[in-house]
Coordinates of C-alpha atoms in Angstrom, one line a residue:
Chain I
M530 CA 127.3 123.3 140.8
G531 CA 126.2 124.2 144.0
V532 CA 122.8 123.2 143.0
S533 CA 121.1 121.0 146.1
L534 CA 120.4 117.8 146.3
R535 CA 118.7 117.8 150.0
R536 CA 114.9 117.4 148.6
A537 CA 115.3 115.1 145.7
V538 CA 117.3 112.1 147.2
P539 CA 114.9 111.4 150.3
R540 CA 112.2 111.6 148.6
R541 CA 112.4 108.6 146.4
E542 CA 114.5 106.7 149.5
V543 CA 111.1 106.8 151.6
R544 CA 108.6 105.5 148.8
P545 CA 110.2 102.3 147.2
A546 CA 106.9 100.6 146.7
A547 CA 105.9 103.7 143.9
D548 CA 108.7 102.0 141.6
R549 CA 104.8 101.3 139.2
S550 CA 103.3 103.9 139.9
A551 CA 106.7 106.2 139.1
A552 CA 106.7 104.4 135.8
L553 CA 102.8 105.3 134.9
R554 CA 103.5 108.6 136.1
A555 CA 106.6 109.2 133.7
L556 CA 104.5 107.2 130.8
D557 CA 101.9 110.0 131.7
N558 CA 104.8 112.9 131.2
L559 CA 106.7 111.0 128.5
E560 CA 106.3 114.3 126.0
E561 CA 107.4 116.5 129.0
L562 CA 110.2 114.1 129.7
I563 CA 111.7 114.1 126.3
A564 CA 110.6 117.8 125.7
A565 CA 112.8 118.9 128.7
A566 CA 116.0 116.9 127.8
A567 CA 116.1 118.1 124.2
L568 CA 115.3 121.6 125.6
V569 CA 118.6 121.1 127.8
L570 CA 120.4 119.7 124.7
V571 CA 119.5 123.0 122.7
V572 CA 120.7 125.8 125.4
L573 CA 123.9 123.5 126.4
S574 CA 124.7 123.7 122.2
V575 CA 124.2 127.3 121.5
A576 CA 125.8 128.0 125.0
W577 CA 128.9 126.1 123.7
G578 CA 129.1 127.4 120.5
V579 CA 129.1 131.1 122.3
L580 CA 131.8 129.9 124.5
T581 CA 133.8 128.1 122.0
R582 CA 133.9 131.3 119.7
Y583 CA 135.6 133.3 122.7
V584 CA 137.3 131.0 124.0
M585 CA 138.9 128.7 121.5
A586 CA 140.7 129.5 118.2
Q587 CA 138.5 126.9 116.6
P588 CA 134.6 127.3 116.9
A589 CA 132.3 124.5 117.2
A590 CA 130.4 123.9 114.1
W591 CA 127.7 121.8 114.8
T592 CA 126.1 123.7 117.6
G593 CA 123.7 125.2 115.9
E594 CA 122.1 122.3 114.2
V595 CA 122.3 120.3 117.1
A596 CA 120.3 123.1 118.5
A597 CA 118.3 123.3 115.5
M598 CA 117.2 119.1 115.4
A599 CA 116.5 119.6 119.0
F600 CA 114.4 122.3 118.9
A601 CA 112.3 119.9 116.8
W602 CA 112.1 118.0 119.4
V603 CA 111.0 120.7 122.0
V604 CA 108.5 122.0 119.4
F605 CA 106.5 118.9 118.3
L606 CA 106.9 117.0 121.6
G607 CA 105.7 120.2 124.2
A608 CA 102.9 120.5 121.6
A609 CA 101.6 117.1 122.6
A610 CA 102.0 117.6 125.7
G611 CA 99.9 121.2 125.6
V612 CA 97.1 119.1 123.7
K613 CA 97.2 116.5 126.7
R614 CA 96.9 119.7 129.0
G615 CA 94.7 121.7 126.5
L616 CA 96.7 124.7 126.5
H617 CA 95.8 125.4 122.5
V618 CA 94.2 128.6 122.8
S619 CA 91.1 128.8 120.8
I620 CA 88.4 131.2 120.7
E621 CA 86.0 130.1 122.7
L622 CA 83.5 132.9 123.0
L623 CA 81.4 132.5 119.7
V624 CA 80.5 128.8 120.2
A625 CA 79.6 130.4 123.6
R626 CA 76.3 131.0 122.6
L627 CA 74.9 128.5 120.9
P628 CA 72.8 126.0 123.1
D629 CA 74.0 123.3 125.1
G630 CA 72.8 120.1 123.0
L631 CA 74.1 122.2 120.2
R632 CA 77.7 123.0 121.2
R633 CA 78.4 119.6 122.5
L634 CA 77.1 117.7 119.1
L635 CA 79.8 121.0 117.5
Q636 CA 82.5 119.8 119.1
R637 CA 82.4 116.4 119.1
V638 CA 82.6 117.2 115.4
V639 CA 85.5 119.7 115.5
D640 CA 87.2 116.6 118.1
L641 CA 87.2 114.1 115.2
G642 CA 88.0 116.6 112.6
L643 CA 91.3 117.5 114.6
L644 CA 91.8 113.8 115.3
V645 CA 91.5 113.1 111.3
F646 CA 94.0 115.8 111.0
M647 CA 97.0 114.3 113.6
L648 CA 96.5 111.2 112.9
Y649 CA 97.2 112.5 109.0
V650 CA 100.0 114.7 109.5
A651 CA 101.5 111.7 111.7
W652 CA 101.2 109.3 108.0
L653 CA 103.0 112.2 106.5
G654 CA 105.5 112.6 108.7
V655 CA 106.1 108.6 108.7
G656 CA 106.9 108.8 105.0
F657 CA 109.1 111.8 105.0
T658 CA 110.7 110.0 108.3
G659 CA 112.2 107.1 105.9
D660 CA 112.2 109.2 102.3
N661 CA 114.9 111.4 104.5
W662 CA 117.4 108.3 106.0
D663 CA 120.1 109.3 103.5
N664 CA 119.6 112.7 103.4
P665 CA 122.3 113.8 105.7
S666 CA 122.6 116.9 108.1
S667 CA 125.2 119.6 106.6
V668 CA 128.0 119.5 109.2
L669 CA 127.1 116.4 111.6
R670 CA 125.9 114.3 108.6
L671 CA 123.2 113.1 110.7
P672 CA 120.1 111.7 108.8
L673 CA 117.6 114.6 108.4
S674 CA 114.4 111.9 109.9
V675 CA 116.1 113.0 113.1
V676 CA 113.8 115.9 112.7
Y677 CA 110.9 114.6 111.1
A678 CA 110.8 111.6 113.8
A679 CA 110.0 114.5 116.3
V680 CA 107.1 115.9 114.0
T681 CA 105.4 111.9 113.1
L682 CA 105.9 111.2 117.2
G683 CA 105.1 115.0 118.5
F684 CA 101.4 114.3 116.0
A685 CA 101.0 110.9 117.0
L686 CA 101.1 111.4 120.5
M687 CA 98.9 114.1 120.2
A688 CA 96.2 112.0 118.2
V689 CA 96.8 109.7 121.4
R690 CA 96.4 112.9 124.1
H691 CA 93.8 113.8 121.9
T692 CA 91.7 110.7 121.7
A693 CA 92.5 110.2 125.7
R694 CA 90.4 114.0 126.0
M695 CA 87.5 112.8 123.9
L696 CA 87.1 109.7 125.7
G697 CA 87.5 112.0 129.0
R698 CA 90.1 109.7 130.5
G699 CA 93.6 111.4 130.2
P700 CA 95.7 112.3 132.9
V701 CA 94.4 115.3 134.9
F702 CA 97.0 118.0 135.8
E703 CA 96.7 121.4 137.7
R704 CA 96.1 124.0 135.5
Q705 CA 99.8 126.2 134.4
G706 CA 100.4 129.4 136.0
E707 CA 98.4 129.1 139.0
D708 CA 100.5 127.1 141.1
P709 CA 103.4 128.1 142.7
Chain Y
M1366 CA 89.3 128.8 95.2
T1367 CA 92.1 131.3 95.9
W1368 CA 90.1 132.6 99.0
L1369 CA 89.1 129.4 100.2
P1370 CA 91.5 128.2 102.6
L1371 CA 91.6 131.7 104.0
A1372 CA 87.9 131.6 104.6
A1373 CA 88.3 128.0 106.4
M1374 CA 90.6 129.2 108.6
F1375 CA 88.4 131.8 109.8
V1376 CA 85.8 129.0 109.9
L1377 CA 87.9 127.4 111.5
F1378 CA 88.6 129.8 114.4
A1379 CA 85.1 130.9 114.9
I1380 CA 84.4 127.1 115.7
N1381 CA 86.4 126.3 118.6
V1382 CA 88.9 125.2 117.0
P1383 CA 92.4 125.2 118.4
V1384 CA 94.2 128.6 116.6
A1385 CA 97.3 126.5 115.9
F1386 CA 95.5 123.4 114.5
A1387 CA 93.0 125.9 112.4
M1388 CA 95.9 127.7 110.1
A1389 CA 97.7 124.3 110.1
I1390 CA 94.5 122.8 108.7
A1391 CA 93.9 125.9 106.4
A1392 CA 96.9 125.6 105.2
L1393 CA 96.6 121.7 104.5
S1394 CA 93.1 122.2 102.8
F1395 CA 95.4 124.4 99.9
F1396 CA 98.0 121.6 99.3
L1397 CA 95.2 119.0 99.3
L1398 CA 92.3 121.1 97.1
G1399 CA 94.8 121.1 93.6
A1400 CA 96.9 122.9 91.2
G1401 CA 99.5 124.1 94.3
P1402 CA 102.7 122.3 95.1
P1403 CA 103.1 118.8 96.2
I1404 CA 102.3 118.0 99.8
G1405 CA 105.9 117.1 101.0
I1406 CA 106.0 121.0 100.7
Y1407 CA 103.3 121.2 103.8
V1408 CA 105.5 118.9 105.9
Q1409 CA 108.7 121.2 105.5
K1410 CA 107.6 124.2 105.9
I1411 CA 106.3 123.4 109.6
V1412 CA 109.3 121.9 110.6
S1413 CA 111.5 124.8 108.9
V1414 CA 110.5 127.3 111.4
T1415 CA 112.3 124.9 114.6
E1416 CA 115.3 125.1 112.4
S1417 CA 115.4 129.1 112.6
F1418 CA 118.0 130.7 114.6
P1419 CA 116.6 133.9 116.1
L1420 CA 113.2 131.8 117.6
L1421 CA 115.5 129.7 119.5
A1422 CA 115.6 132.8 121.8
V1423 CA 111.5 132.4 122.8
P1424 CA 112.7 129.3 124.6
F1425 CA 115.9 130.8 126.7
F1426 CA 114.2 134.0 127.7
I1427 CA 111.2 131.9 129.2
L1428 CA 113.6 129.9 130.9
A1429 CA 115.8 132.6 131.8
G1430 CA 112.4 134.5 133.4
S1431 CA 111.2 130.6 135.1
I1432 CA 114.7 130.5 136.4
M1433 CA 114.6 133.6 137.8
N1434 CA 111.7 133.5 140.0
H1435 CA 112.0 130.4 141.3
A1436 CA 115.6 131.7 142.6
G1437 CA 114.5 134.3 144.5
I1438 CA 115.5 137.2 142.6
T1439 CA 111.6 138.4 142.6
R1440 CA 111.6 138.6 145.9
R1441 CA 114.7 140.7 146.0
L1442 CA 113.6 143.3 143.1
M1443 CA 110.2 143.8 144.6
A1444 CA 112.1 145.1 148.2
L1445 CA 113.9 147.2 146.1
A1446 CA 110.6 148.7 144.1
D1447 CA 109.2 148.7 148.2
A1448 CA 112.3 151.4 148.8
L1449 CA 112.2 153.2 145.9
V1450 CA 108.6 154.4 145.9
G1451 CA 107.1 152.6 149.1
H1452 CA 106.9 156.2 150.7
W1453 CA 104.5 157.6 148.3
R1454 CA 100.9 157.6 148.1
G1455 CA 99.3 153.7 147.3
G1456 CA 102.6 152.5 148.3
L1457 CA 102.3 149.0 147.8
A1458 CA 100.5 149.7 144.6
Q1459 CA 103.4 151.8 143.1
A1460 CA 105.4 148.6 143.8
N1461 CA 104.2 146.4 142.1
I1462 CA 104.5 148.6 138.7
V1463 CA 108.5 149.5 139.6
L1464 CA 108.8 145.7 140.0
A1465 CA 107.2 144.7 136.7
T1466 CA 109.1 147.3 135.3
L1467 CA 112.5 145.5 136.9
M1468 CA 111.4 142.4 136.0
G1469 CA 110.9 143.6 132.4
G1470 CA 114.2 144.0 131.9
L1471 CA 114.8 140.2 133.1
S1472 CA 111.6 138.2 131.7
A1473 CA 110.1 138.4 128.8
S1474 CA 106.5 137.1 129.5
A1475 CA 103.7 138.9 130.8
N1476 CA 101.8 136.2 131.9
A1477 CA 103.4 134.2 134.7
D1478 CA 105.0 137.6 136.1
A1479 CA 101.5 138.7 137.2
A1480 CA 100.8 135.6 138.2
M1481 CA 103.9 136.1 141.0
Q1482 CA 103.3 139.5 141.3
A1483 CA 99.5 138.8 141.9
K1484 CA 100.5 135.7 144.5
M1485 CA 103.0 137.7 146.2
L1486 CA 101.0 141.1 146.9
G1487 CA 97.7 140.4 146.3
P1488 CA 96.8 139.4 149.5
E1489 CA 98.9 141.7 151.2
M1490 CA 97.6 144.7 149.0
V1491 CA 93.9 143.3 149.7
R1492 CA 94.8 143.4 153.7
R1493 CA 96.2 147.3 153.7
G1494 CA 92.4 147.8 152.3
Y1495 CA 93.1 147.8 148.8
A1496 CA 90.1 147.0 146.7
P1497 CA 90.5 143.3 145.0
G1498 CA 89.7 144.9 142.3
F1499 CA 91.8 147.1 141.9
V1500 CA 94.3 144.9 142.9
A1501 CA 94.1 142.6 139.9
A1502 CA 93.7 145.3 137.5
V1503 CA 97.5 147.2 138.7
T1504 CA 98.7 143.6 138.8
A1505 CA 97.6 143.0 135.1
G1506 CA 98.2 146.4 133.7
A1507 CA 101.2 146.2 135.7
A1508 CA 102.3 143.2 133.1
V1509 CA 101.9 144.8 130.5
V1510 CA 105.1 146.8 131.1
T1511 CA 106.8 143.2 131.8
P1512 CA 107.6 142.1 128.2
I1513 CA 107.8 146.0 126.5
I1514 CA 111.1 146.3 128.4
P1515 CA 113.4 144.1 126.8
P1516 CA 113.9 141.3 126.6
G1517 CA 110.0 140.1 125.1
I1518 CA 108.8 137.2 123.3
G1519 CA 106.1 139.5 121.2
L1520 CA 109.3 141.4 120.3
I1521 CA 111.3 138.0 119.1
V1522 CA 108.3 136.5 117.4
Y1523 CA 107.9 140.4 115.4
G1524 CA 111.5 140.7 114.6
F1525 CA 111.8 136.9 112.9
L1526 CA 107.9 137.0 110.8
A1527 CA 109.2 141.1 109.4
D1528 CA 112.5 140.1 109.5
V1529 CA 114.0 143.0 111.2
S1530 CA 116.9 143.5 113.5
I1531 CA 115.7 141.9 116.9
G1532 CA 118.5 143.8 119.2
R1533 CA 117.1 147.1 117.6
L1534 CA 113.3 145.9 118.5
F1535 CA 114.6 145.3 122.1
I1536 CA 116.8 148.9 122.3
G1537 CA 113.9 150.4 120.9
G1538 CA 111.7 148.7 124.0
V1539 CA 112.8 150.7 126.4
V1540 CA 111.1 153.9 125.4
P1541 CA 107.8 152.6 125.7
G1542 CA 108.4 150.4 128.6
I1543 CA 109.6 153.4 130.7
M1544 CA 105.8 155.8 129.5
L1545 CA 104.0 152.7 130.2
C1546 CA 105.6 152.5 133.9
V1547 CA 105.5 156.2 134.1
A1548 CA 101.6 156.1 132.5
L1549 CA 100.1 153.6 135.4
M1550 CA 102.1 155.2 138.4
L1551 CA 100.6 158.7 137.8
T1552 CA 97.3 157.1 136.8
T1553 CA 97.6 155.2 140.5
R1554 CA 98.7 158.0 142.6
L1555 CA 95.2 160.1 141.1
I1556 CA 93.7 157.1 142.5
A1557 CA 94.7 156.7 145.4
G1558 CA 94.8 159.7 146.2
R1559 CA 91.2 159.6 146.2
R1560 CA 90.6 156.5 147.8
G1561 CA 93.2 156.9 150.8
Y1562 CA 95.2 154.2 150.0
K1563 CA 98.1 154.7 152.3
A1564 CA 102.1 154.4 151.9
V1565 CA 103.6 151.8 153.2
R1566 CA 105.8 154.3 155.1
E1567 CA 106.4 158.4 156.1
R1568 CA 109.0 158.9 154.4
F1569 CA 111.9 157.8 151.8
V1570 CA 114.3 154.9 153.5
S1571 CA 117.0 155.7 155.5
R1572 CA 120.9 155.7 153.1
G1573 CA 121.5 152.6 154.3
E1574 CA 118.8 150.6 153.4
L1575 CA 119.0 151.6 150.1
G1576 CA 122.1 150.9 149.5
S1577 CA 121.8 147.4 150.8
A1578 CA 118.6 146.7 148.5
F1579 CA 120.3 147.8 145.8
R1580 CA 123.0 145.1 146.7
D1581 CA 120.9 142.6 147.0
A1582 CA 119.7 143.1 143.5
A1583 CA 122.2 143.9 141.9
W1584 CA 123.1 140.3 140.4
S1585 CA 120.1 140.7 138.9
L1586 CA 119.8 144.1 138.1
T1587 CA 122.6 143.8 135.8
I1588 CA 121.6 141.1 133.7
P1589 CA 119.6 144.0 131.3
V1590 CA 122.6 146.1 130.8
F1591 CA 124.8 142.3 129.8
I1592 CA 121.7 141.6 127.5
L1593 CA 121.9 145.4 125.6
V1594 CA 125.3 145.6 125.8
G1595 CA 126.3 142.7 124.6
I1596 CA 123.7 142.7 121.6
R1597 CA 125.2 146.0 120.6
F1598 CA 128.9 145.6 120.7
G1599 CA 128.6 142.2 118.6
V1600 CA 129.6 139.7 121.4
F1601 CA 126.2 137.5 120.7
T1602 CA 123.0 137.7 119.2
P1603 CA 120.1 137.9 120.8
T1604 CA 119.7 134.0 121.2
E1605 CA 123.2 133.7 122.2
A1606 CA 122.2 136.2 125.0
G1607 CA 119.2 134.2 125.5
A1608 CA 121.3 131.4 126.2
M1609 CA 123.7 132.8 128.6
T1610 CA 121.5 135.0 130.6
V1611 CA 120.1 131.4 131.7
L1612 CA 123.5 130.1 132.9
Y1613 CA 123.6 133.3 134.6
A1614 CA 120.5 133.3 136.1
I1615 CA 121.6 129.8 137.2
A1616 CA 125.0 130.5 138.9
V1617 CA 123.0 133.3 140.7
G1618 CA 120.2 131.2 141.9
A1619 CA 122.6 129.1 142.7
L1620 CA 125.9 130.7 143.8
A1621 CA 124.7 134.3 144.6
H1622 CA 121.5 133.8 146.1
G1623 CA 122.1 130.3 147.1
E1624 CA 117.9 129.9 146.9
L1625 CA 117.9 127.4 143.3
K1626 CA 116.7 124.0 144.4
L1627 CA 117.0 121.1 142.2
A1628 CA 113.4 120.5 143.5
S1629 CA 112.4 123.6 141.1
A1630 CA 114.0 122.0 137.7
W1631 CA 111.0 120.3 136.9
P1632 CA 108.6 122.7 137.3
I1633 CA 110.9 125.4 135.6
M1634 CA 111.4 123.3 132.3
L1635 CA 108.2 122.6 132.5
E1636 CA 106.5 125.9 132.4
T1637 CA 109.2 126.5 129.4
L1638 CA 108.6 124.3 127.1
L1639 CA 104.7 124.1 127.5
A1640 CA 105.1 127.9 127.0
T1641 CA 107.1 128.0 124.3
S1642 CA 105.8 124.5 122.4
T1643 CA 102.1 126.5 122.8
V1644 CA 103.7 129.6 120.6
M1645 CA 105.7 127.6 118.2
L1646 CA 103.1 125.5 117.0
I1647 CA 101.4 128.5 115.9
I1648 CA 104.5 129.6 114.0
C1649 CA 104.7 126.5 112.1
A1650 CA 101.1 126.5 111.0
A1651 CA 101.5 130.1 109.7
S1652 CA 105.1 129.1 108.3
A1653 CA 103.1 126.5 106.1
F1654 CA 100.1 129.5 105.5
G1655 CA 102.1 131.5 104.9
F1656 CA 103.3 129.7 101.8
Y1657 CA 99.5 129.6 100.4
M1658 CA 98.8 133.3 100.9
A1659 CA 102.5 134.1 99.1
W1660 CA 101.8 131.6 96.8
E1661 CA 98.4 132.7 95.8
R1662 CA 99.9 137.0 96.0
I1663 CA 97.7 137.6 99.0
P1664 CA 99.5 139.9 101.1
P1665 CA 100.1 141.9 98.5
A1666 CA 96.5 142.6 97.0
L1667 CA 95.5 142.9 101.0
A1668 CA 98.5 146.0 100.9
K1669 CA 96.7 147.2 98.5
G1670 CA 93.7 147.2 99.8
L1671 CA 94.9 148.5 102.5
V1672 CA 97.4 151.7 100.5
A1673 CA 93.7 152.3 99.2
L1674 CA 91.8 152.9 101.9
T1675 CA 94.3 155.9 103.0
E1676 CA 97.6 157.1 102.0
Q1677 CA 98.1 159.0 105.3
P1678 CA 100.6 157.3 107.3
W1679 CA 99.7 158.3 110.5
M1680 CA 95.9 157.3 109.0
M1681 CA 96.3 153.9 108.8
L1682 CA 98.3 153.5 111.7
L1683 CA 95.2 154.7 113.3
L1684 CA 93.2 152.3 111.4
I1685 CA 95.3 149.4 111.9
N1686 CA 95.7 150.6 115.8
L1687 CA 91.7 150.6 115.9
L1688 CA 92.1 146.9 113.8
L1689 CA 94.3 145.3 116.2
V1690 CA 92.3 146.4 119.6
A1691 CA 89.3 144.6 118.0
V1692 CA 91.6 141.7 116.8
G1693 CA 93.0 141.8 120.4
M1694 CA 89.6 141.6 122.0
L1695 CA 88.8 137.6 121.0
L1696 CA 92.7 136.5 119.9
E1697 CA 95.4 135.6 122.6
G1698 CA 97.9 138.9 121.5
T1699 CA 101.0 136.4 120.5
A1700 CA 98.9 134.3 117.6
A1701 CA 97.5 137.9 116.5
L1702 CA 100.8 139.0 116.0
I1703 CA 101.6 136.0 114.3
L1704 CA 98.6 136.2 112.8
L1705 CA 98.2 139.8 111.3
A1706 CA 102.2 140.8 110.9
P1707 CA 103.1 139.4 107.7
I1708 CA 100.2 140.9 106.0
L1709 CA 100.5 144.2 107.4
V1710 CA 104.0 145.1 108.0
P1711 CA 104.3 145.2 103.7
A1712 CA 101.5 147.4 103.7
V1713 CA 103.0 149.9 106.0
V1714 CA 106.1 149.6 105.3
K1715 CA 104.9 151.2 101.3
L1716 CA 103.5 154.4 103.3
G1717 CA 107.3 154.9 104.3
V1718 CA 106.4 153.8 107.9
D1719 CA 109.5 152.6 110.0
P1720 CA 108.9 148.5 110.6
V1721 CA 110.7 149.1 113.7
H1722 CA 108.6 151.7 114.9
F1723 CA 105.5 149.5 114.0
G1724 CA 106.5 146.7 115.7
L1725 CA 106.7 148.4 119.4
V1726 CA 103.3 150.1 117.6
M1727 CA 101.9 146.1 117.5
V1728 CA 103.5 144.8 120.2
V1729 CA 102.3 147.5 122.5
N1730 CA 98.4 147.4 120.9
L1731 CA 98.3 144.1 121.4
T1732 CA 100.1 143.2 124.5
I1733 CA 97.1 145.8 125.6
G1734 CA 95.2 143.6 124.6
G1735 CA 95.3 141.2 127.4
V1736 CA 93.8 143.3 129.9
T1737 CA 91.1 143.8 127.6
P1738 CA 87.7 142.1 128.2
P1739 CA 86.5 139.5 128.0
V1740 CA 89.6 137.5 126.2
G1741 CA 92.3 138.7 127.8
T1742 CA 95.1 136.3 129.1
L1743 CA 96.5 138.9 131.8
M1744 CA 92.7 139.6 133.1
Y1745 CA 92.6 135.6 133.2
T1746 CA 95.5 134.9 135.6
T1747 CA 95.0 137.7 138.0
T1748 CA 91.3 137.5 138.6
A1749 CA 91.3 133.8 139.0
I1750 CA 94.2 134.1 141.6
M1751 CA 93.4 137.1 143.0
R1752 CA 88.8 135.2 143.3
V1753 CA 87.7 138.8 141.4
R1754 CA 85.0 138.7 139.5
M1755 CA 85.2 139.4 135.8
E1756 CA 83.2 143.0 136.2
D1757 CA 84.9 144.2 138.8
F1758 CA 88.2 143.6 137.3
S1759 CA 86.6 146.0 133.8
R1760 CA 85.5 148.6 136.6
E1761 CA 89.1 149.3 137.6
I1762 CA 91.1 148.3 134.7
L1763 CA 89.6 151.4 133.1
P1764 CA 91.5 154.8 134.2
L1765 CA 94.1 152.3 133.5
L1766 CA 94.0 151.5 130.2
L1767 CA 93.1 154.8 129.2
A1768 CA 96.3 155.8 130.8
M1769 CA 98.3 152.8 128.6
V1770 CA 96.2 154.0 125.6
A1771 CA 97.7 157.3 125.3
V1772 CA 100.6 156.2 125.4
L1773 CA 100.1 154.1 122.7
L1774 CA 99.0 156.9 120.5
L1775 CA 101.7 158.9 121.4
I1776 CA 104.1 156.0 120.3
T1777 CA 102.0 156.1 117.6
F1778 CA 102.0 159.5 116.4
F1779 CA 106.1 159.9 117.4
P1780 CA 108.0 157.1 116.4
A1781 CA 110.7 159.4 117.3
L1782 CA 110.1 158.4 121.2
V1783 CA 111.0 154.3 119.8
L1784 CA 113.4 154.5 117.2
F1785 CA 115.3 157.4 119.2
L1786 CA 117.3 155.1 121.0
P1787 CA 118.3 152.5 118.8
G1788 CA 119.5 154.7 115.8
A1789 CA 121.7 156.9 118.9
M1790 CA 123.3 153.2 120.6
M1791 CA 123.3 150.8 116.7
G1792 CA 123.4 154.2 114.0

């Protein structure tokens, strides 16, 4: 398509030494990279489903299934990215009225509780991923573990990113919605 | 025991646990605490939402809107809005509102558009003598129109939760959206007259200029027509319309306008997947929580309690509007929608209220909640970008807020305003 490649290519040529930091950047954006790839898959398979219905005699049956499986990866990996960037909405109004010390103590307790919850769901996910290995999807006969693996990895990464934030060591991102 | 998870959820809300996690943890407590169903169902309920085909429309319309923002479509619509109303008193503020309405037909989320417009129009308006607080307020108010004009995330989510046709909700949003736009413009006209905010130009643009503005925007203006007509004639479902809109936006941005660059791919994807997954995680948690509530028969019990308050549909709607305003002050709109729709819909349907009508009332109400202090995402966005104090914003939003509440009351008490168009188009 007529998308310009001009800006993407030179940048890589100019900074060959930036290889390692590129790898680290990729690690910082791990969830986003996986979720973005899954999102592309969702869009393409649904669009393909519509096109084949009108263009070909035999519409593709697998498109809905692939879209649903990929969507699980968008949601749970994206949710881990949301934890990393502190984007999940909460009601801050009430705790904001507490005295500073008490508020910080309460936040510690909440943060620890959240960590336990994330680890527990990841653990449940491990069991489900294993149990559904022989459980095939209806059209493509793919193991349903593909879906449960998204939950497992998503919540495991949430736990990692949440811990990094608690310790004040997570990667720093610009706030969404304010950059152009 | 029946009410414990529900109580736990409110406690978790109060101590600053993110809404999605508060609901998920509260639901988990139901499964862990005893005589309920096996824990496996908990994981299944959380996952199953992502397999819902209707909800795929959420990322698609967010993605399409984001692509259009990066593809020069917003700028072209601005030129058109300016040509249409720039000669009125307070021309730039009027154009701001018209732009949000035009964008409403393309974009599904209010916040990204509010940010875009605050950045694009804000500095210019301040330079021409508009009070910064007023600029932030009018931009946030205008952004309320965006998700009401189809497509809109709130309408998709409500349609999923209440099991109502998303196509009907989309078409039902057209008239309320236009009413909000007109109400905001009339209010702005009054304010502009009193403060002497000037028009952009002396009189209406020449026919040639208007024509060229229309031609520039033509590619984008066809999108809402394409979506509504496509859904109406069953060419595609709303979800499929979303996927096609994404491809169409890429084609227009890259080929027709030649402004969409590969370098924009990453910010577009990032914006889309973060916005999608934060909303979807709440819906996933709500699905597990909803299972608990259904198991314990809580929604019918609450519905019965509500119906016991009044059996007059209009009184019920008024009470619910008040409840939603209160909740909307504390909680972000989509989260409040996900939390309350499953409880409120059975109650109002019992009294004979049409669920499509109620959907528009709920979504309009909670979207207006985005501009009311102390919690309002549209208010946060515009005041942060414009560097305006919350007090100034609150003072300036008041007349615009009253105008929007007037529209809310009109569509609450005259269901035909919402239902006429879907009835006429879809039978």
